[in-house]
Amino acid sequence: MTGSELQGYRLSLHMSVIDFLSVAERGSERAYRKWEAGDHPVPDDIAKKMLSLVAEYNQRVRHTLASGYIRTWDEAKDIFPNRAVWRVNNAAVSAQNIKKGLQTSEFGSIL
């Protein structure tokens, strides 16, 4: 994995460097910045951790789209890592429903 790919994945997951490092349980912010900048190669275990987070995110997106709109954060907090990701997923469900011709009132509103 290149540094640019690592950064792109992290940003697409709405994670800060510190957030990722706490999940990865390895590395310093300085080292991470060097990986993203391409100054040092991305370690294999870091690349694998990032790809596992991306896979988990994609699974959650599929689950959300299959199960539909999740109205409240209390319902969503065990499924999504943060409110921003939950809102993005609800927006995706809303867009799909609009595309299918459903009225907004039939599936709720984005909180």
PDB file of N, CA and C in Angstrom:
ATOM      1  N   MET A   1       0.853  -1.176   0.000  1.00  0.00           N
ATOM      2  CA  MET A   1       0.000   0.000   0.000  1.00  0.00           C
ATOM      3  C   MET A   1       0.897   1.236   0.000  1.00  0.00           C
ATOM      4  N   THR A   2       0.521   2.206  -0.811  1.00  0.00           N
ATOM      5  CA  THR A   2       1.293   3.457  -0.851  1.00  0.00           C
ATOM      6  C   THR A   2       0.812   4.394   0.254  1.00  0.00           C
ATOM      7  N   GLY A   3       1.611   5.412   0.515  1.00  0.00           N
ATOM      8  CA  GLY A   3       1.223   6.420   1.495  1.00  0.00           C
ATOM      9  C   GLY A   3      -0.040   7.154   1.083  1.00  0.00           C
ATOM     10  N   SER A   4      -0.171   7.430  -0.204  1.00  0.00           N
ATOM     11  CA  SER A   4      -1.369   8.115  -0.709  1.00  0.00           C
ATOM     12  C   SER A   4      -2.621   7.261  -0.516  1.00  0.00           C
ATOM     13  N   GLU A   5      -2.486   5.968  -0.756  1.00  0.00           N
ATOM     14  CA  GLU A   5      -3.623   5.057  -0.531  1.00  0.00           C
ATOM     15  C   GLU A   5      -3.993   5.018   0.954  1.00  0.00           C
ATOM     16  N   LEU A   6      -2.980   4.935   1.806  1.00  0.00           N
ATOM     17  CA  LEU A   6      -3.225   4.923   3.246  1.00  0.00           C
ATOM     18  C   LEU A   6      -3.986   6.172   3.666  1.00  0.00           C
ATOM     19  N   GLN A   7      -3.544   7.322   3.187  1.00  0.00           N
ATOM     20  CA  GLN A   7      -4.211   8.575   3.527  1.00  0.00           C
ATOM     21  C   GLN A   7      -5.633   8.610   2.965  1.00  0.00           C
ATOM     22  N   GLY A   8      -5.804   8.170   1.745  1.00  0.00           N
ATOM     23  CA  GLY A   8      -7.132   8.169   1.131  1.00  0.00           C
ATOM     24  C   GLY A   8      -8.114   7.304   1.900  1.00  0.00           C
ATOM     25  N   TYR A   9      -7.676   6.116   2.290  1.00  0.00           N
ATOM     26  CA  TYR A   9      -8.544   5.237   3.083  1.00  0.00           C
ATOM     27  C   TYR A   9      -8.893   5.889   4.423  1.00  0.00           C
ATOM     28  N   ARG A  10      -7.883   6.452   5.080  1.00  0.00           N
ATOM     29  CA  ARG A  10      -8.130   7.071   6.396  1.00  0.00           C
ATOM     30  C   ARG A  10      -9.135   8.203   6.277  1.00  0.00           C
ATOM     31  N   LEU A  11      -8.952   9.041   5.284  1.00  0.00           N
ATOM     32  CA  LEU A  11      -9.868  10.174   5.108  1.00  0.00           C
ATOM     33  C   LEU A  11     -11.273   9.706   4.730  1.00  0.00           C
ATOM     34  N   SER A  12     -11.367   8.659   3.921  1.00  0.00           N
ATOM     35  CA  SER A  12     -12.688   8.163   3.544  1.00  0.00           C
ATOM     36  C   SER A  12     -13.428   7.559   4.735  1.00  0.00           C
ATOM     37  N   LEU A  13     -12.678   7.129   5.738  1.00  0.00           N
ATOM     38  CA  LEU A  13     -13.285   6.596   6.963  1.00  0.00           C
ATOM     39  C   LEU A  13     -13.540   7.691   8.003  1.00  0.00           C
ATOM     40  N   HIS A  14     -13.229   8.930   7.646  1.00  0.00           N
ATOM     41  CA  HIS A  14     -13.420  10.070   8.553  1.00  0.00           C
ATOM     42  C   HIS A  14     -12.652   9.876   9.851  1.00  0.00           C
ATOM     43  N   MET A  15     -11.430   9.373   9.737  1.00  0.00           N
ATOM     44  CA  MET A  15     -10.599   9.132  10.914  1.00  0.00           C
ATOM     45  C   MET A  15      -9.427  10.105  10.934  1.00  0.00           C
ATOM     46  N   SER A  16      -9.103  10.567  12.126  1.00  0.00           N
ATOM     47  CA  SER A  16      -7.872  11.340  12.290  1.00  0.00           C
ATOM     48  C   SER A  16      -6.713  10.354  12.390  1.00  0.00           C
ATOM     49  N   VAL A  17      -5.502  10.864  12.288  1.00  0.00           N
ATOM     50  CA  VAL A  17      -4.322  10.018  12.454  1.00  0.00           C
ATOM     51  C   VAL A  17      -4.338   9.384  13.841  1.00  0.00           C
ATOM     52  N   ILE A  18      -4.653  10.172  14.839  1.00  0.00           N
ATOM     53  CA  ILE A  18      -4.696   9.666  16.225  1.00  0.00           C
ATOM     54  C   ILE A  18      -5.747   8.566  16.364  1.00  0.00           C
ATOM     55  N   ASP A  19      -6.919   8.761  15.743  1.00  0.00           N
ATOM     56  CA  ASP A  19      -7.969   7.723  15.793  1.00  0.00           C
ATOM     57  C   ASP A  19      -7.447   6.413  15.217  1.00  0.00           C
ATOM     58  N   PHE A  20      -6.818   6.496  14.049  1.00  0.00           N
ATOM     59  CA  PHE A  20      -6.315   5.271  13.426  1.00  0.00           C
ATOM     60  C   PHE A  20      -5.251   4.615  14.281  1.00  0.00           C
ATOM     61  N   LEU A  21      -4.318   5.408  14.789  1.00  0.00           N
ATOM     62  CA  LEU A  21      -3.245   4.842  15.606  1.00  0.00           C
ATOM     63  C   LEU A  21      -3.786   4.164  16.865  1.00  0.00           C
ATOM     64  N   SER A  22      -4.861   4.692  17.423  1.00  0.00           N
ATOM     65  CA  SER A  22      -5.429   4.051  18.612  1.00  0.00           C
ATOM     66  C   SER A  22      -6.058   2.704  18.259  1.00  0.00           C
ATOM     67  N   VAL A  23      -6.605   2.594  17.062  1.00  0.00           N
ATOM     68  CA  VAL A  23      -7.168   1.319  16.609  1.00  0.00           C
ATOM     69  C   VAL A  23      -6.043   0.349  16.243  1.00  0.00           C
ATOM     70  N   ALA A  24      -5.027   0.861  15.568  1.00  0.00           N
ATOM     71  CA  ALA A  24      -3.911   0.017  15.127  1.00  0.00           C
ATOM     72  C   ALA A  24      -3.028  -0.417  16.288  1.00  0.00           C
ATOM     73  N   GLU A  25      -3.058   0.349  17.377  1.00  0.00           N
ATOM     74  CA  GLU A  25      -2.247   0.063  18.568  1.00  0.00           C
ATOM     75  C   GLU A  25      -0.762  -0.046  18.225  1.00  0.00           C
ATOM     76  N   ARG A  26      -0.331   0.826  17.299  1.00  0.00           N
ATOM     77  CA  ARG A  26       1.075   0.786  16.890  1.00  0.00           C
ATOM     78  C   ARG A  26       1.434   2.101  16.209  1.00  0.00           C
ATOM     79  N   GLY A  27       2.639   2.566  16.451  1.00  0.00           N
ATOM     80  CA  GLY A  27       3.153   3.722  15.740  1.00  0.00           C
ATOM     81  C   GLY A  27       2.897   5.039  16.446  1.00  0.00           C
ATOM     82  N   SER A  28       3.629   6.036  15.987  1.00  0.00           N
ATOM     83  CA  SER A  28       3.478   7.391  16.507  1.00  0.00           C
ATOM     84  C   SER A  28       2.879   8.259  15.406  1.00  0.00           C
ATOM     85  N   GLU A  29       2.405   9.421  15.791  1.00  0.00           N
ATOM     86  CA  GLU A  29       1.844  10.333  14.794  1.00  0.00           C
ATOM     87  C   GLU A  29       2.931  10.737  13.790  1.00  0.00           C
ATOM     88  N   ARG A  30       4.112  10.965  14.270  1.00  0.00           N
ATOM     89  CA  ARG A  30       5.216  11.349  13.382  1.00  0.00           C
ATOM     90  C   ARG A  30       5.518  10.248  12.357  1.00  0.00           C
ATOM     91  N   ALA A  31       5.587   9.003  12.833  1.00  0.00           N
ATOM     92  CA  ALA A  31       5.845   7.879  11.923  1.00  0.00           C
ATOM     93  C   ALA A  31       4.716   7.740  10.907  1.00  0.00           C
ATOM     94  N   TYR A  32       3.474   7.895  11.375  1.00  0.00           N
ATOM     95  CA  TYR A  32       2.329   7.765  10.481  1.00  0.00           C
ATOM     96  C   TYR A  32       2.383   8.817   9.378  1.00  0.00           C
ATOM     97  N   ARG A  33       2.694  10.047   9.750  1.00  0.00           N
ATOM     98  CA  ARG A  33       2.785  11.128   8.756  1.00  0.00           C
ATOM     99  C   ARG A  33       3.858  10.811   7.700  1.00  0.00           C
ATOM    100  N   LYS A  34       4.937  10.172   8.132  1.00  0.00           N
ATOM    101  CA  LYS A  34       5.991   9.796   7.183  1.00  0.00           C
ATOM    102  C   LYS A  34       5.515   8.687   6.246  1.00  0.00           C
ATOM    103  N   TRP A  35       4.680   7.772   6.759  1.00  0.00           N
ATOM    104  CA  TRP A  35       4.118   6.731   5.891  1.00  0.00           C
ATOM    105  C   TRP A  35       3.220   7.364   4.835  1.00  0.00           C
ATOM    106  N   GLU A  36       2.331   8.262   5.279  1.00  0.00           N
ATOM    107  CA  GLU A  36       1.417   8.907   4.333  1.00  0.00           C
ATOM    108  C   GLU A  36       2.171   9.759   3.312  1.00  0.00           C
ATOM    109  N   ALA A  37       3.220  10.424   3.739  1.00  0.00           N
ATOM    110  CA  ALA A  37       3.996  11.290   2.842  1.00  0.00           C
ATOM    111  C   ALA A  37       4.868  10.484   1.875  1.00  0.00           C
ATOM    112  N   GLY A  38       5.015   9.196   2.145  1.00  0.00           N
ATOM    113  CA  GLY A  38       5.858   8.367   1.292  1.00  0.00           C
ATOM    114  C   GLY A  38       7.324   8.422   1.668  1.00  0.00           C
ATOM    115  N   ASP A  39       7.626   9.032   2.821  1.00  0.00           N
ATOM    116  CA  ASP A  39       9.014   9.106   3.275  1.00  0.00           C
ATOM    117  C   ASP A  39       9.525   7.749   3.765  1.00  0.00           C
ATOM    118  N   HIS A  40       8.607   6.915   4.245  1.00  0.00           N
ATOM    119  CA  HIS A  40       8.917   5.548   4.689  1.00  0.00           C
ATOM    120  C   HIS A  40       7.830   4.632   4.156  1.00  0.00           C
ATOM    121  N   PRO A  41       8.168   3.379   3.844  1.00  0.00           N
ATOM    122  CA  PRO A  41       7.136   2.456   3.358  1.00  0.00           C
ATOM    123  C   PRO A  41       6.098   2.170   4.451  1.00  0.00           C
ATOM    124  N   VAL A  42       4.871   1.951   4.020  1.00  0.00           N
ATOM    125  CA  VAL A  42       3.795   1.607   4.955  1.00  0.00           C
ATOM    126  C   VAL A  42       4.024   0.169   5.414  1.00  0.00           C
ATOM    127  N   PRO A  43       4.156  -0.050   6.729  1.00  0.00           N
ATOM    128  CA  PRO A  43       4.355  -1.420   7.225  1.00  0.00           C
ATOM    129  C   PRO A  43       3.168  -2.320   6.859  1.00  0.00           C
ATOM    130  N   ASP A  44       3.464  -3.587   6.608  1.00  0.00           N
ATOM    131  CA  ASP A  44       2.421  -4.532   6.208  1.00  0.00           C
ATOM    132  C   ASP A  44       1.282  -4.622   7.218  1.00  0.00           C
ATOM    133  N   ASP A  45       1.617  -4.623   8.520  1.00  0.00           N
ATOM    134  CA  ASP A  45       0.559  -4.749   9.521  1.00  0.00           C
ATOM    135  C   ASP A  45      -0.346  -3.518   9.543  1.00  0.00           C
ATOM    136  N   ILE A  46       0.204  -2.350   9.245  1.00  0.00           N
ATOM    137  CA  ILE A  46      -0.595  -1.120   9.179  1.00  0.00           C
ATOM    138  C   ILE A  46      -1.516  -1.176   7.959  1.00  0.00           C
ATOM    139  N   ALA A  47      -0.985  -1.611   6.827  1.00  0.00           N
ATOM    140  CA  ALA A  47      -1.798  -1.739   5.610  1.00  0.00           C
ATOM    141  C   ALA A  47      -2.931  -2.737   5.827  1.00  0.00           C
ATOM    142  N   LYS A  48      -2.621  -3.868   6.450  1.00  0.00           N
ATOM    143  CA  LYS A  48      -3.655  -4.884   6.709  1.00  0.00           C
ATOM    144  C   LYS A  48      -4.725  -4.347   7.651  1.00  0.00           C
ATOM    145  N   LYS A  49      -4.320  -3.582   8.667  1.00  0.00           N
ATOM    146  CA  LYS A  49      -5.289  -3.020   9.611  1.00  0.00           C
ATOM    147  C   LYS A  49      -6.200  -2.038   8.890  1.00  0.00           C
ATOM    148  N   MET A  50      -5.624  -1.194   8.043  1.00  0.00           N
ATOM    149  CA  MET A  50      -6.432  -0.226   7.304  1.00  0.00           C
ATOM    150  C   MET A  50      -7.418  -0.948   6.392  1.00  0.00           C
ATOM    151  N   LEU A  51      -6.953  -1.960   5.679  1.00  0.00           N
ATOM    152  CA  LEU A  51      -7.845  -2.700   4.781  1.00  0.00           C
ATOM    153  C   LEU A  51      -8.945  -3.422   5.547  1.00  0.00           C
ATOM    154  N   SER A  52      -8.642  -3.881   6.756  1.00  0.00           N
ATOM    155  CA  SER A  52      -9.693  -4.530   7.560  1.00  0.00           C
ATOM    156  C   SER A  52     -10.741  -3.510   8.007  1.00  0.00           C
ATOM    157  N   LEU A  53     -10.306  -2.286   8.309  1.00  0.00           N
ATOM    158  CA  LEU A  53     -11.259  -1.229   8.660  1.00  0.00           C
ATOM    159  C   LEU A  53     -12.130  -0.849   7.466  1.00  0.00           C
ATOM    160  N   VAL A  54     -11.529  -0.790   6.291  1.00  0.00           N
ATOM    161  CA  VAL A  54     -12.286  -0.482   5.073  1.00  0.00           C
ATOM    162  C   VAL A  54     -13.307  -1.585   4.804  1.00  0.00           C
ATOM    163  N   ALA A  55     -12.898  -2.839   4.966  1.00  0.00           N
ATOM    164  CA  ALA A  55     -13.817  -3.965   4.759  1.00  0.00           C
ATOM    165  C   ALA A  55     -14.966  -3.908   5.759  1.00  0.00           C
ATOM    166  N   GLU A  56     -14.657  -3.595   7.014  1.00  0.00           N
ATOM    167  CA  GLU A  56     -15.700  -3.477   8.039  1.00  0.00           C
ATOM    168  C   GLU A  56     -16.667  -2.345   7.693  1.00  0.00           C
ATOM    169  N   TYR A  57     -16.123  -1.228   7.248  1.00  0.00           N
ATOM    170  CA  TYR A  57     -16.964  -0.097   6.853  1.00  0.00           C
ATOM    171  C   TYR A  57     -17.889  -0.497   5.700  1.00  0.00           C
ATOM    172  N   ASN A  58     -17.320  -1.161   4.690  1.00  0.00           N
ATOM    173  CA  ASN A  58     -18.128  -1.580   3.547  1.00  0.00           C
ATOM    174  C   ASN A  58     -19.231  -2.547   3.956  1.00  0.00           C
ATOM    175  N   GLN A  59     -18.916  -3.425   4.890  1.00  0.00           N
ATOM    176  CA  GLN A  59     -19.927  -4.356   5.401  1.00  0.00           C
ATOM    177  C   GLN A  59     -21.045  -3.587   6.108  1.00  0.00           C
ATOM    178  N   ARG A  60     -20.687  -2.584   6.868  1.00  0.00           N
ATOM    179  CA  ARG A  60     -21.694  -1.779   7.567  1.00  0.00           C
ATOM    180  C   ARG A  60     -22.565  -1.008   6.583  1.00  0.00           C
ATOM    181  N   VAL A  61     -21.954  -0.521   5.511  1.00  0.00           N
ATOM    182  CA  VAL A  61     -22.722   0.181   4.489  1.00  0.00           C
ATOM    183  C   VAL A  61     -23.730  -0.768   3.856  1.00  0.00           C
ATOM    184  N   ARG A  62     -23.273  -1.961   3.486  1.00  0.00           N
ATOM    185  CA  ARG A  62     -24.189  -2.949   2.892  1.00  0.00           C
ATOM    186  C   ARG A  62     -25.311  -3.299   3.862  1.00  0.00           C
ATOM    187  N   HIS A  63     -24.971  -3.459   5.136  1.00  0.00           N
ATOM    188  CA  HIS A  63     -25.979  -3.769   6.152  1.00  0.00           C
ATOM    189  C   HIS A  63     -27.014  -2.653   6.247  1.00  0.00           C
ATOM    190  N   THR A  64     -26.529  -1.432   6.258  1.00  0.00           N
ATOM    191  CA  THR A  64     -27.434  -0.290   6.360  1.00  0.00           C
ATOM    192  C   THR A  64     -28.347  -0.207   5.154  1.00  0.00           C
ATOM    193  N   LEU A  65     -27.779  -0.355   3.972  1.00  0.00           N
ATOM    194  CA  LEU A  65     -28.598  -0.277   2.764  1.00  0.00           C
ATOM    195  C   LEU A  65     -29.615  -1.413   2.723  1.00  0.00           C
ATOM    196  N   ALA A  66     -29.231  -2.574   3.247  1.00  0.00           N
ATOM    197  CA  ALA A  66     -30.156  -3.713   3.259  1.00  0.00           C
ATOM    198  C   ALA A  66     -31.236  -3.541   4.321  1.00  0.00           C
ATOM    199  N   SER A  67     -30.866  -2.998   5.474  1.00  0.00           N
ATOM    200  CA  SER A  67     -31.832  -2.894   6.571  1.00  0.00           C
ATOM    201  C   SER A  67     -32.624  -1.599   6.529  1.00  0.00           C
ATOM    202  N   GLY A  68     -32.143  -0.629   5.786  1.00  0.00           N
ATOM    203  CA  GLY A  68     -32.877   0.625   5.657  1.00  0.00           C
ATOM    204  C   GLY A  68     -32.368   1.708   6.579  1.00  0.00           C
ATOM    205  N   TYR A  69     -33.152   2.727   6.620  1.00  0.00           N
ATOM    206  CA  TYR A  69     -32.835   3.952   7.345  1.00  0.00           C
ATOM    207  C   TYR A  69     -32.835   3.714   8.849  1.00  0.00           C
ATOM    208  N   ILE A  70     -31.800   4.158   9.544  1.00  0.00           N
ATOM    209  CA  ILE A  70     -31.726   4.042  10.999  1.00  0.00           C
ATOM    210  C   ILE A  70     -31.967   5.431  11.566  1.00  0.00           C
ATOM    211  N   ARG A  71     -33.104   5.597  12.224  1.00  0.00           N
ATOM    212  CA  ARG A  71     -33.586   6.919  12.602  1.00  0.00           C
ATOM    213  C   ARG A  71     -32.789   7.599  13.716  1.00  0.00           C
ATOM    214  N   THR A  72     -32.380   6.869  14.719  1.00  0.00           N
ATOM    215  CA  THR A  72     -31.753   7.528  15.865  1.00  0.00           C
ATOM    216  C   THR A  72     -30.331   7.028  16.096  1.00  0.00           C
ATOM    217  N   TRP A  73     -29.527   7.879  16.713  1.00  0.00           N
ATOM    218  CA  TRP A  73     -28.158   7.498  17.053  1.00  0.00           C
ATOM    219  C   TRP A  73     -28.156   6.326  18.029  1.00  0.00           C
ATOM    220  N   ASP A  74     -29.130   6.269  18.944  1.00  0.00           N
ATOM    221  CA  ASP A  74     -29.200   5.149  19.888  1.00  0.00           C
ATOM    222  C   ASP A  74     -29.323   3.813  19.152  1.00  0.00           C
ATOM    223  N   GLU A  75     -30.049   3.806  18.046  1.00  0.00           N
ATOM    224  CA  GLU A  75     -30.175   2.587  17.243  1.00  0.00           C
ATOM    225  C   GLU A  75     -28.904   2.302  16.449  1.00  0.00           C
ATOM    226  N   ALA A  76     -28.180   3.337  16.115  1.00  0.00           N
ATOM    227  CA  ALA A  76     -27.037   3.216  15.206  1.00  0.00           C
ATOM    228  C   ALA A  76     -25.692   3.045  15.901  1.00  0.00           C
ATOM    229  N   LYS A  77     -25.566   3.453  17.145  1.00  0.00           N
ATOM    230  CA  LYS A  77     -24.235   3.550  17.754  1.00  0.00           C
ATOM    231  C   LYS A  77     -23.497   2.223  17.896  1.00  0.00           C
ATOM    232  N   ASP A  78     -24.215   1.109  17.891  1.00  0.00           N
ATOM    233  CA  ASP A  78     -23.530  -0.184  17.951  1.00  0.00           C
ATOM    234  C   ASP A  78     -23.126  -0.682  16.566  1.00  0.00           C
ATOM    235  N   ILE A  79     -23.595   0.009  15.533  1.00  0.00           N
ATOM    236  CA  ILE A  79     -23.312  -0.398  14.158  1.00  0.00           C
ATOM    237  C   ILE A  79     -22.229   0.469  13.526  1.00  0.00           C
ATOM    238  N   PHE A  80     -22.247   1.788  13.815  1.00  0.00           N
ATOM    239  CA  PHE A  80     -21.353   2.734  13.159  1.00  0.00           C
ATOM    240  C   PHE A  80     -20.324   3.300  14.128  1.00  0.00           C
ATOM    241  N   PRO A  81     -19.111   3.602  13.616  1.00  0.00           N
ATOM    242  CA  PRO A  81     -18.050   4.092  14.498  1.00  0.00           C
ATOM    243  C   PRO A  81     -18.280   5.502  15.024  1.00  0.00           C
ATOM    244  N   ASN A  82     -19.050   6.316  14.284  1.00  0.00           N
ATOM    245  CA  ASN A  82     -19.327   7.670  14.754  1.00  0.00           C
ATOM    246  C   ASN A  82     -20.561   8.219  14.044  1.00  0.00           C
ATOM    247  N   ARG A  83     -21.039   9.353  14.509  1.00  0.00           N
ATOM    248  CA  ARG A  83     -22.254   9.950  13.945  1.00  0.00           C
ATOM    249  C   ARG A  83     -22.097  10.346  12.478  1.00  0.00           C
ATOM    250  N   ALA A  84     -20.909  10.776  12.104  1.00  0.00           N
ATOM    251  CA  ALA A  84     -20.695  11.197  10.717  1.00  0.00           C
ATOM    252  C   ALA A  84     -20.912  10.027   9.758  1.00  0.00           C
ATOM    253  N   VAL A  85     -20.375   8.867  10.081  1.00  0.00           N
ATOM    254  CA  VAL A  85     -20.535   7.695   9.221  1.00  0.00           C
ATOM    255  C   VAL A  85     -22.003   7.275   9.186  1.00  0.00           C
ATOM    256  N   TRP A  86     -22.668   7.317  10.320  1.00  0.00           N
ATOM    257  CA  TRP A  86     -24.101   6.995  10.381  1.00  0.00           C
ATOM    258  C   TRP A  86     -24.898   7.925   9.473  1.00  0.00           C
ATOM    259  N   ARG A  87     -24.597   9.214   9.523  1.00  0.00           N
ATOM    260  CA  ARG A  87     -25.317  10.187   8.690  1.00  0.00           C
ATOM    261  C   ARG A  87     -25.056   9.947   7.200  1.00  0.00           C
ATOM    262  N   VAL A  88     -23.820   9.625   6.861  1.00  0.00           N
ATOM    263  CA  VAL A  88     -23.497   9.332   5.461  1.00  0.00           C
ATOM    264  C   VAL A  88     -24.296   8.115   4.988  1.00  0.00           C
ATOM    265  N   ASN A  89     -24.379   7.113   5.822  1.00  0.00           N
ATOM    266  CA  ASN A  89     -25.129   5.921   5.445  1.00  0.00           C
ATOM    267  C   ASN A  89     -26.616   6.215   5.309  1.00  0.00           C
ATOM    268  N   ASN A  90     -27.163   7.019   6.214  1.00  0.00           N
ATOM    269  CA  ASN A  90     -28.567   7.383   6.084  1.00  0.00           C
ATOM    270  C   ASN A  90     -28.798   8.203   4.816  1.00  0.00           C
ATOM    271  N   ALA A  91     -27.832   9.031   4.467  1.00  0.00           N
ATOM    272  CA  ALA A  91     -27.953   9.799   3.226  1.00  0.00           C
ATOM    273  C   ALA A  91     -27.979   8.864   2.021  1.00  0.00           C
ATOM    274  N   ALA A  92     -27.153   7.810   2.065  1.00  0.00           N
ATOM    275  CA  ALA A  92     -27.140   6.831   0.970  1.00  0.00           C
ATOM    276  C   ALA A  92     -28.479   6.116   0.865  1.00  0.00           C
ATOM    277  N   VAL A  93     -29.048   5.737   2.011  1.00  0.00           N
ATOM    278  CA  VAL A  93     -30.360   5.084   2.005  1.00  0.00           C
ATOM    279  C   VAL A  93     -31.412   6.041   1.463  1.00  0.00           C
ATOM    280  N   SER A  94     -31.365   7.291   1.894  1.00  0.00           N
ATOM    281  CA  SER A  94     -32.318   8.292   1.415  1.00  0.00           C
ATOM    282  C   SER A  94     -32.212   8.461  -0.088  1.00  0.00           C
ATOM    283  N   ALA A  95     -30.990   8.528  -0.593  1.00  0.00           N
ATOM    284  CA  ALA A  95     -30.788   8.690  -2.037  1.00  0.00           C
ATOM    285  C   ALA A  95     -31.350   7.498  -2.801  1.00  0.00           C
ATOM    286  N   GLN A  96     -31.135   6.309  -2.276  1.00  0.00           N
ATOM    287  CA  GLN A  96     -31.689   5.111  -2.920  1.00  0.00           C
ATOM    288  C   GLN A  96     -33.214   5.145  -2.923  1.00  0.00           C
ATOM    289  N   ASN A  97     -33.784   5.562  -1.799  1.00  0.00           N
ATOM    290  CA  ASN A  97     -35.245   5.626  -1.717  1.00  0.00           C
ATOM    291  C   ASN A  97     -35.819   6.681  -2.649  1.00  0.00           C
ATOM    292  N   ILE A  98     -35.158   7.810  -2.746  1.00  0.00           N
ATOM    293  CA  ILE A  98     -35.607   8.862  -3.664  1.00  0.00           C
ATOM    294  C   ILE A  98     -35.527   8.344  -5.100  1.00  0.00           C
ATOM    295  N   LYS A  99     -34.441   7.650  -5.410  1.00  0.00           N
ATOM    296  CA  LYS A  99     -34.263   7.082  -6.747  1.00  0.00           C
ATOM    297  C   LYS A  99     -35.403   6.107  -7.067  1.00  0.00           C
ATOM    298  N   LYS A 100     -35.872   5.383  -6.046  1.00  0.00           N
ATOM    299  CA  LYS A 100     -36.974   4.436  -6.227  1.00  0.00           C
ATOM    300  C   LYS A 100     -38.327   5.127  -6.257  1.00  0.00           C
ATOM    301  N   GLY A 101     -38.353   6.429  -5.986  1.00  0.00           N
ATOM    302  CA  GLY A 101     -39.598   7.180  -6.047  1.00  0.00           C
ATOM    303  C   GLY A 101     -40.373   7.254  -4.750  1.00  0.00           C
ATOM    304  N   LEU A 102     -39.742   6.894  -3.635  1.00  0.00           N
ATOM    305  CA  LEU A 102     -40.416   6.976  -2.343  1.00  0.00           C
ATOM    306  C   LEU A 102     -40.383   8.412  -1.838  1.00  0.00           C
ATOM    307  N   GLN A 103     -41.390   8.801  -1.114  1.00  0.00           N
ATOM    308  CA  GLN A 103     -41.434  10.132  -0.526  1.00  0.00           C
ATOM    309  C   GLN A 103     -40.589  10.153   0.742  1.00  0.00           C
ATOM    310  N   THR A 104     -39.998  11.300   1.038  1.00  0.00           N
ATOM    311  CA  THR A 104     -39.159  11.446   2.233  1.00  0.00           C
ATOM    312  C   THR A 104     -39.896  11.030   3.491  1.00  0.00           C
ATOM    313  N   SER A 105     -41.162  11.368   3.607  1.00  0.00           N
ATOM    314  CA  SER A 105     -41.923  11.061   4.819  1.00  0.00           C
ATOM    315  C   SER A 105     -42.086   9.556   5.027  1.00  0.00           C
ATOM    316  N   GLU A 106     -41.881   8.770   3.993  1.00  0.00           N
ATOM    317  CA  GLU A 106     -42.038   7.316   4.122  1.00  0.00           C
ATOM    318  C   GLU A 106     -40.850   6.674   4.813  1.00  0.00           C
ATOM    319  N   PHE A 107     -39.699   7.359   4.852  1.00  0.00           N
ATOM    320  CA  PHE A 107     -38.542   6.758   5.467  1.00  0.00           C
ATOM    321  C   PHE A 107     -37.845   7.650   6.476  1.00  0.00           C
ATOM    322  N   GLY A 108     -38.442   8.753   6.841  1.00  0.00           N
ATOM    323  CA  GLY A 108     -37.872   9.616   7.880  1.00  0.00           C
ATOM    324  C   GLY A 108     -37.034  10.728   7.304  1.00  0.00           C
ATOM    325  N   SER A 109     -36.347  11.417   8.176  1.00  0.00           N
ATOM    326  CA  SER A 109     -35.509  12.531   7.758  1.00  0.00           C
ATOM    327  C   SER A 109     -34.128  12.366   8.361  1.00  0.00           C
ATOM    328  N   ILE A 110     -33.145  12.962   7.732  1.00  0.00           N
ATOM    329  CA  ILE A 110     -31.781  12.884   8.248  1.00  0.00           C
ATOM    330  C   ILE A 110     -31.679  13.789   9.462  1.00  0.00           C
ATOM    331  N   LEU A 111     -31.192  13.228  10.553  1.00  0.00           N
ATOM    332  CA  LEU A 111     -31.076  13.989  11.801  1.00  0.00           C
ATOM    333  C   LEU A 111     -29.771  14.729  11.847  1.00  0.00           C
TER     334      LEU A 111
END
